[in-house]
CSV table of C-alpha atoms in Angstrom, one decimal:
chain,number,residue,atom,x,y,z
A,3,UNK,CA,159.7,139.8,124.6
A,4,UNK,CA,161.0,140.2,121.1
A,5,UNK,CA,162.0,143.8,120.1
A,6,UNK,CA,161.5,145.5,117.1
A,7,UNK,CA,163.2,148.6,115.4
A,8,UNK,CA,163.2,150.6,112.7
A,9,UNK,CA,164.2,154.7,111.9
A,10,UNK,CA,162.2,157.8,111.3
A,11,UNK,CA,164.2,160.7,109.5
A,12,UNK,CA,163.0,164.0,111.4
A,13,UNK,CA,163.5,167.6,110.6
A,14,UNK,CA,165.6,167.2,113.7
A,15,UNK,CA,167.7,164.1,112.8
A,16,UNK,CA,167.2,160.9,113.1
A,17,UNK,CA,164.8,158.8,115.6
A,18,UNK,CA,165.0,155.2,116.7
A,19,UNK,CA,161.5,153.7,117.2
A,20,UNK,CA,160.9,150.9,119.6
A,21,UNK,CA,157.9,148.4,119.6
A,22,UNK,CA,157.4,145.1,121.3
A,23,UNK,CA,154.8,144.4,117.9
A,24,UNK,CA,152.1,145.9,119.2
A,25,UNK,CA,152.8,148.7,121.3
A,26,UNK,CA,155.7,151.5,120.6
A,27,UNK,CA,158.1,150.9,123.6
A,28,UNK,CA,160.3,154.1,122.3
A,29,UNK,CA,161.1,156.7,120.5
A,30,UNK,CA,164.5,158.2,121.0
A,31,UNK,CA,166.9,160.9,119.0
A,32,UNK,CA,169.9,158.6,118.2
A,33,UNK,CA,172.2,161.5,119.8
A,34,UNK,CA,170.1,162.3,123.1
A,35,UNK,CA,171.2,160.9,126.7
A,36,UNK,CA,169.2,157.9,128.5
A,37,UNK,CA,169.1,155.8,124.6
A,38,UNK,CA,170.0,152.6,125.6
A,39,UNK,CA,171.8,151.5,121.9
A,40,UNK,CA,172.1,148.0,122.9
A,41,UNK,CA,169.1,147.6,123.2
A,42,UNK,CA,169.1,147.6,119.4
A,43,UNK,CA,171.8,145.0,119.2
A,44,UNK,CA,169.5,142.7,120.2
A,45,UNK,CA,166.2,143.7,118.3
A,46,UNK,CA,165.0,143.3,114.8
A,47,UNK,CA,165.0,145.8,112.3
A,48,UNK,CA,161.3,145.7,110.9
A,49,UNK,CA,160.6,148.6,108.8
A,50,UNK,CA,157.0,147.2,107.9
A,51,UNK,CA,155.8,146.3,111.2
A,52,UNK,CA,152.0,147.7,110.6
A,53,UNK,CA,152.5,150.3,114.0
A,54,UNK,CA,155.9,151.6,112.5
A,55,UNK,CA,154.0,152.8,109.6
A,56,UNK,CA,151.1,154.3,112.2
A,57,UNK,CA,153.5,156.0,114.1
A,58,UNK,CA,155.4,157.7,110.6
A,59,UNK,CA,152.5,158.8,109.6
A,60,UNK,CA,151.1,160.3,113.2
A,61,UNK,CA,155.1,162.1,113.1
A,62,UNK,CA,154.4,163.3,109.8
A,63,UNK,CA,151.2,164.6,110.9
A,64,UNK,CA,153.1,166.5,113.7
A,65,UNK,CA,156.0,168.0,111.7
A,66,UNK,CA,153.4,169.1,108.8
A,67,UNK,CA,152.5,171.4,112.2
A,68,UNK,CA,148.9,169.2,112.9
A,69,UNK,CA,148.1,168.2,116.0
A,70,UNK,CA,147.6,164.7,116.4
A,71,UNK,CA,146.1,162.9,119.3
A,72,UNK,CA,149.1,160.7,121.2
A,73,UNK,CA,146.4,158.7,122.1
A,74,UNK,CA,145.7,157.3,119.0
A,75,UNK,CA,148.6,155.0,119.4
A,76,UNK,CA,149.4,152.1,121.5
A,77,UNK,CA,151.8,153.6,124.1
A,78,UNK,CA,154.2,151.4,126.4
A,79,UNK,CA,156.5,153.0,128.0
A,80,UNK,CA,158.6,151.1,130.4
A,81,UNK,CA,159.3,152.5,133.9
A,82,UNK,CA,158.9,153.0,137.8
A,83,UNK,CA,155.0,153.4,139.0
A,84,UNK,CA,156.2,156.6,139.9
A,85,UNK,CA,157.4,157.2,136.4
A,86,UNK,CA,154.3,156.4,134.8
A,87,UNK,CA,152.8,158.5,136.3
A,88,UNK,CA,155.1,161.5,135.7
A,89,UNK,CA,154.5,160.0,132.0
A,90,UNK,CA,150.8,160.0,132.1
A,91,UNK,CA,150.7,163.8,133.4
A,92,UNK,CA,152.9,164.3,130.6
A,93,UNK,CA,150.4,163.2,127.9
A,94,UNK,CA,147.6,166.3,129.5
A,95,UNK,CA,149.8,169.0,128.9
A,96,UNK,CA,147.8,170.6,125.8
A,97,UNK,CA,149.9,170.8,122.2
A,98,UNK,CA,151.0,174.6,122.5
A,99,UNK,CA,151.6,175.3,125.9
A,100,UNK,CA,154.1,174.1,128.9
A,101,UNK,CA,153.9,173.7,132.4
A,102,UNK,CA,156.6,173.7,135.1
A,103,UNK,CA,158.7,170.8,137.0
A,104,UNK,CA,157.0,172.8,139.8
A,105,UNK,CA,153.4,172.6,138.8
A,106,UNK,CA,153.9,169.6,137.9
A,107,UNK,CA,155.6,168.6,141.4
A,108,UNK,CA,152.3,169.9,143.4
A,109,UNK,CA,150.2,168.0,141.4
A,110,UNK,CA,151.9,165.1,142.1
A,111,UNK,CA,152.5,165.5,145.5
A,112,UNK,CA,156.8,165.6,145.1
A,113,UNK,CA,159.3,167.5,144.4
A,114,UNK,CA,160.2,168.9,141.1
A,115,UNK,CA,164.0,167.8,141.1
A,116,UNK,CA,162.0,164.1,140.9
A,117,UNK,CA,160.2,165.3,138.4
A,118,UNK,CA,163.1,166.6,136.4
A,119,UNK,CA,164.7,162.9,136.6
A,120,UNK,CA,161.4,161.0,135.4
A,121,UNK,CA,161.0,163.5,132.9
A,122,UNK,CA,164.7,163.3,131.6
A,123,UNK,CA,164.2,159.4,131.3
A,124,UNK,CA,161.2,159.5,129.0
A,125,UNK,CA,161.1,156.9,126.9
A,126,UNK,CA,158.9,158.0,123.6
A,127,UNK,CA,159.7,161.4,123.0
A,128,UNK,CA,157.4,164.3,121.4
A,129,UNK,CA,154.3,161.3,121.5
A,130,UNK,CA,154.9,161.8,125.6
A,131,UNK,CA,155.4,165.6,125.4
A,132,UNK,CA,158.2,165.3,127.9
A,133,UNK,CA,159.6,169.1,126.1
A,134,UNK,CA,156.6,170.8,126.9
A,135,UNK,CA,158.1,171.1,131.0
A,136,UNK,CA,160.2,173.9,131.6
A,137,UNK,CA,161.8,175.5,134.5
A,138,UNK,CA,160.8,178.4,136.9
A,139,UNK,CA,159.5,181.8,135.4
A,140,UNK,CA,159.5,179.6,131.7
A,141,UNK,CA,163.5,178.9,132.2
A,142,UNK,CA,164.4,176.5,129.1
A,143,UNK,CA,166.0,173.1,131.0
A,144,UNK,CA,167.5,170.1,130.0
A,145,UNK,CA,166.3,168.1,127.1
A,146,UNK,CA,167.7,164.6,126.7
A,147,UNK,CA,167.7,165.6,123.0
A,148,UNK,CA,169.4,169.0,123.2
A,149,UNK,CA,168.0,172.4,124.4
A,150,UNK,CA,168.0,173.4,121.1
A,151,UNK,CA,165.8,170.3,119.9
A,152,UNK,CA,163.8,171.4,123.1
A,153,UNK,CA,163.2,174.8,121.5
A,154,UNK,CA,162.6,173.8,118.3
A,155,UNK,CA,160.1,171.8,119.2
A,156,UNK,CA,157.9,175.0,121.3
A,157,UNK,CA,158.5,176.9,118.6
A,158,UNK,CA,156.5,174.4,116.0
A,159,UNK,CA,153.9,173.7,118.4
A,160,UNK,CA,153.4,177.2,119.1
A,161,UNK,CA,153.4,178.4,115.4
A,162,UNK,CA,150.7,176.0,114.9
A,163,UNK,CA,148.8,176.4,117.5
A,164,UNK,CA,145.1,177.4,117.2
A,165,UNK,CA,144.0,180.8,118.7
A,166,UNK,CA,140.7,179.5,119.4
């Protein structure tokens, strides 16, 4: 499989996406833990690949506090069944709100300390709202892009959240 790359400039820094040209494969903070860099040794920078552009504008769309639909682009994440799923609960947790590692441990029958580490290895961040999950009683936890990305990012979503 051939791997392609190419940057998005944030309002939180910079983000490496990944695509196998057709799907995005990743979306990473070039800071946070789990990036696999070399991975990018070995790809191809491709700043016109027609997704790239999709995704950039779907970001855009997010940032400019709208609420686009993650399903609107081709997701592949790479990872464990067990991850997947972890993944796929991700994408129902509605733009604005969180749920716990606990909740989300019930509902998939396990406990939230595995939740914590298929959550923490999420590979296309904000699309797979992987910092919408926070601890007991609302606790802020780790982020592999920093707690204070983390908190940035609930605060946007809940400033432009709809009260309807």
């Amino acid at each position: 499989m051939s791997v392609h790359f190419t940057s998005y400039s944030s309002p939180l820094g910079d983000l490496t996406l990944l695509s196998d040209g057709t799907s995005l494969c990743g979306l990473r903070f070039d800071s946070q833990k789990h990036f696999d860099g070399k991975i990018i040794k070995d790809a191809k920078r491709d700043n016109d690949l027609p997704l790239f552009k999709t995704t950039s504008e779907w970001l855009n769309r997010y940032f400019e506090d709208g609420h686009p639909n993650p399903f609107e682009l081709p997701l592949l994440p790479s990872g464990s069944p067990f991850q997947l799923r972890v993944w796929e609960a991700l994408l129902g947790i509605p733009y604005g709100e969180t749920v716990s590692y606990g909740d989300l441990a019930k509902l998939l029958g396990t406990s939230p300390r595995a939740i914590g580490n298929a959550v923490g290895r999420n590979p296309i961040g904000i699309i797979i709202p992987c910092h919408r999950v926070v601890g007991t009683n609302g606790q802020l936890t780790g982020f592999a892009g920093g707690i204070e990305r983390k908190i940035w990012l609930l605060e946007h979503e809940k400033r432009g959240r709809s009260p309807f």
